[in-house]
PDB file of C-alpha atoms in Angstrom:
ATOM      1  CA  MET Y   1      -9.597  -0.462  13.215  1.00 69.00           C
ATOM      2  CA  PRO Y   2     -11.125   1.974  10.671  1.00 75.00           C
ATOM      3  CA  ALA Y   3      -9.743   2.122   7.166  1.00 89.00           C
ATOM      4  CA  LYS Y   4      -7.311   4.989   6.326  1.00 94.00           C
ATOM      5  CA  PRO Y   5      -8.905   7.970   4.675  1.00 96.00           C
ATOM      6  CA  LYS Y   6      -8.529   7.968   0.903  1.00 97.00           C
ATOM      7  CA  TRP Y   7      -6.316  11.030   0.882  1.00 97.00           C
ATOM      8  CA  ALA Y   8      -3.905   9.219   3.227  1.00 97.00           C
ATOM      9  CA  GLN Y   9      -3.946   6.082   1.054  1.00 97.00           C
ATOM     10  CA  LEU Y  10      -3.150   8.198  -2.043  1.00 98.00           C
ATOM     11  CA  ALA Y  11      -0.393  10.058  -0.170  1.00 98.00           C
ATOM     12  CA  ASP Y  12       1.062   6.707   0.995  1.00 97.00           C
ATOM     13  CA  HIS Y  13       0.953   5.386  -2.578  1.00 97.00           C
ATOM     14  CA  ILE Y  14       2.857   8.350  -3.926  1.00 97.00           C
ATOM     15  CA  ARG Y  15       5.379   8.202  -1.039  1.00 97.00           C
ATOM     16  CA  GLU Y  16       6.005   4.548  -1.946  1.00 97.00           C
ATOM     17  CA  GLN Y  17       6.556   5.470  -5.580  1.00 97.00           C
ATOM     18  CA  ILE Y  18       9.149   8.041  -4.549  1.00 96.00           C
ATOM     19  CA  ALA Y  19      10.840   5.787  -2.052  1.00 95.00           C
ATOM     20  CA  SER Y  20      11.128   2.955  -4.579  1.00 96.00           C
ATOM     21  CA  GLY Y  21      12.624   5.195  -7.248  1.00 95.00           C
ATOM     22  CA  GLU Y  22       9.560   4.788  -9.525  1.00 97.00           C
ATOM     23  CA  LEU Y  23       9.214   8.613  -9.300  1.00 97.00           C
ATOM     24  CA  VAL Y  24      12.451  10.579  -9.089  1.00 96.00           C
ATOM     25  CA  PRO Y  25      13.134  14.267  -8.405  1.00 96.00           C
ATOM     26  CA  GLY Y  26      11.880  16.342 -11.236  1.00 96.00           C
ATOM     27  CA  ASP Y  27       9.281  13.848 -12.361  1.00 97.00           C
ATOM     28  CA  LYS Y  28       5.863  15.406 -12.967  1.00 97.00           C
ATOM     29  CA  LEU Y  29       2.940  13.739 -11.138  1.00 98.00           C
ATOM     30  CA  PRO Y  30      -0.248  12.939 -13.117  1.00 97.00           C
ATOM     31  CA  SER Y  31      -2.813  15.673 -13.212  1.00 96.00           C
ATOM     32  CA  THR Y  32      -5.587  15.909 -10.578  1.00 96.00           C
ATOM     33  CA  ALA Y  33      -8.010  14.583 -13.146  1.00 97.00           C
ATOM     34  CA  GLN Y  34      -5.867  11.674 -14.009  1.00 98.00           C
ATOM     35  CA  LEU Y  35      -5.190  10.751 -10.285  1.00 98.00           C
ATOM     36  CA  CYS Y  36      -9.014  10.953  -9.730  1.00 98.00           C
ATOM     37  CA  ARG Y  37      -9.666   8.518 -12.582  1.00 98.00           C
ATOM     38  CA  GLU Y  38      -6.812   6.178 -11.687  1.00 96.00           C
ATOM     39  CA  HIS Y  39      -7.698   5.989  -7.965  1.00 96.00           C
ATOM     40  CA  GLY Y  40     -11.408   6.465  -8.091  1.00 97.00           C
ATOM     41  CA  VAL Y  41     -11.306   9.485  -5.818  1.00 97.00           C
ATOM     42  CA  SER Y  42     -12.544  13.112  -5.932  1.00 98.00           C
ATOM     43  CA  ALA Y  43     -10.415  16.157  -6.654  1.00 97.00           C
ATOM     44  CA  GLY Y  44     -10.700  17.092  -2.984  1.00 98.00           C
ATOM     45  CA  VAL Y  45      -9.029  13.821  -2.004  1.00 98.00           C
ATOM     46  CA  VAL Y  46      -6.198  14.441  -4.475  1.00 98.00           C
ATOM     47  CA  ASN Y  47      -5.758  18.074  -3.342  1.00 97.00           C
ATOM     48  CA  HIS Y  48      -5.588  16.971   0.299  1.00 98.00           C
ATOM     49  CA  ALA Y  49      -2.985  14.280  -0.488  1.00 98.00           C
ATOM     50  CA  MET Y  50      -0.910  16.888  -2.410  1.00 98.00           C
ATOM     51  CA  ILE Y  51      -1.045  19.328   0.499  1.00 97.00           C
ATOM     52  CA  VAL Y  52       0.209  16.695   2.820  1.00 98.00           C
ATOM     53  CA  LEU Y  53       3.034  15.706   0.445  1.00 98.00           C
ATOM     54  CA  LYS Y  54       3.969  19.335  -0.159  1.00 97.00           C
ATOM     55  CA  THR Y  55       4.104  19.942   3.578  1.00 97.00           C
ATOM     56  CA  GLU Y  56       6.449  16.952   3.920  1.00 96.00           C
ATOM     57  CA  GLY Y  57       8.659  18.429   1.194  1.00 96.00           C
ATOM     58  CA  LEU Y  58       8.261  15.402  -1.075  1.00 97.00           C
ATOM     59  CA  VAL Y  59       6.572  17.320  -3.965  1.00 97.00           C
ATOM     60  CA  GLU Y  60       6.331  20.908  -5.097  1.00 96.00           C
ATOM     61  CA  GLY Y  61       3.822  22.738  -7.210  1.00 94.00           C
ATOM     62  CA  VAL Y  62       4.790  24.968 -10.038  1.00 93.00           C
ATOM     63  CA  HIS Y  63       1.999  27.344 -10.898  1.00 93.00           C
ATOM     64  CA  GLY Y  64       0.685  26.550 -14.361  1.00 92.00           C
ATOM     65  CA  LEU Y  65       2.930  23.597 -14.836  1.00 95.00           C
ATOM     66  CA  GLY Y  66       1.817  20.971 -12.282  1.00 96.00           C
ATOM     67  CA  VAL Y  67       3.175  19.097  -9.270  1.00 97.00           C
ATOM     68  CA  PHE Y  68       6.759  17.611  -9.406  1.00 97.00           C
ATOM     69  CA  VAL Y  69       8.761  15.325  -7.148  1.00 97.00           C
ATOM     70  CA  ALA Y  70      11.010  17.596  -5.057  1.00 97.00           C
ATOM     71  CA  GLU Y  71      14.766  17.233  -4.821  1.00 93.00           C
ATOM     72  CA  GLN Y  72      15.497  15.157  -1.754  1.00 78.00           C
ATOM     73  CA  THR Y  73      17.984  16.049   0.957  1.00 66.00           C
ATOM     74  CA  ASP Y  74      19.695  13.793   3.443  1.00 53.00           C
ATOM     75  CA  ALA Y  75      17.345  15.034   6.160  1.00 49.00           C
ATOM     76  CA  ARG Y  76      14.402  13.425   4.417  1.00 44.00           C
ATOM     77  CA  SER Y  77      13.878   9.749   4.174  1.00 44.00           C
TER      78      SER Y  77
END
C-alpha cells in the first residue's frame, strides 16, 4: 500500500492535535514557513493541508493574521 501523501499526513497530524486538546479553538497554527521547517515539506503541501482542514471546518483563516483552530460544534467530531 502506498504511503499517504505528505499533505494528508500533515492534515492528520493537525487533526490529532485538535482532537487531543493540544490545540484548542482560537489557537493560532504555526506559519506556513514554520510548518514547512518542522515537517520538512513545501509550502504547497502546507497549503493543501490547510485547504482540507478549512473545508472540514477544523480551522479558519483570518486574512493578515493567520490560521486558527475553529470553534467546534457537536456536529463535528
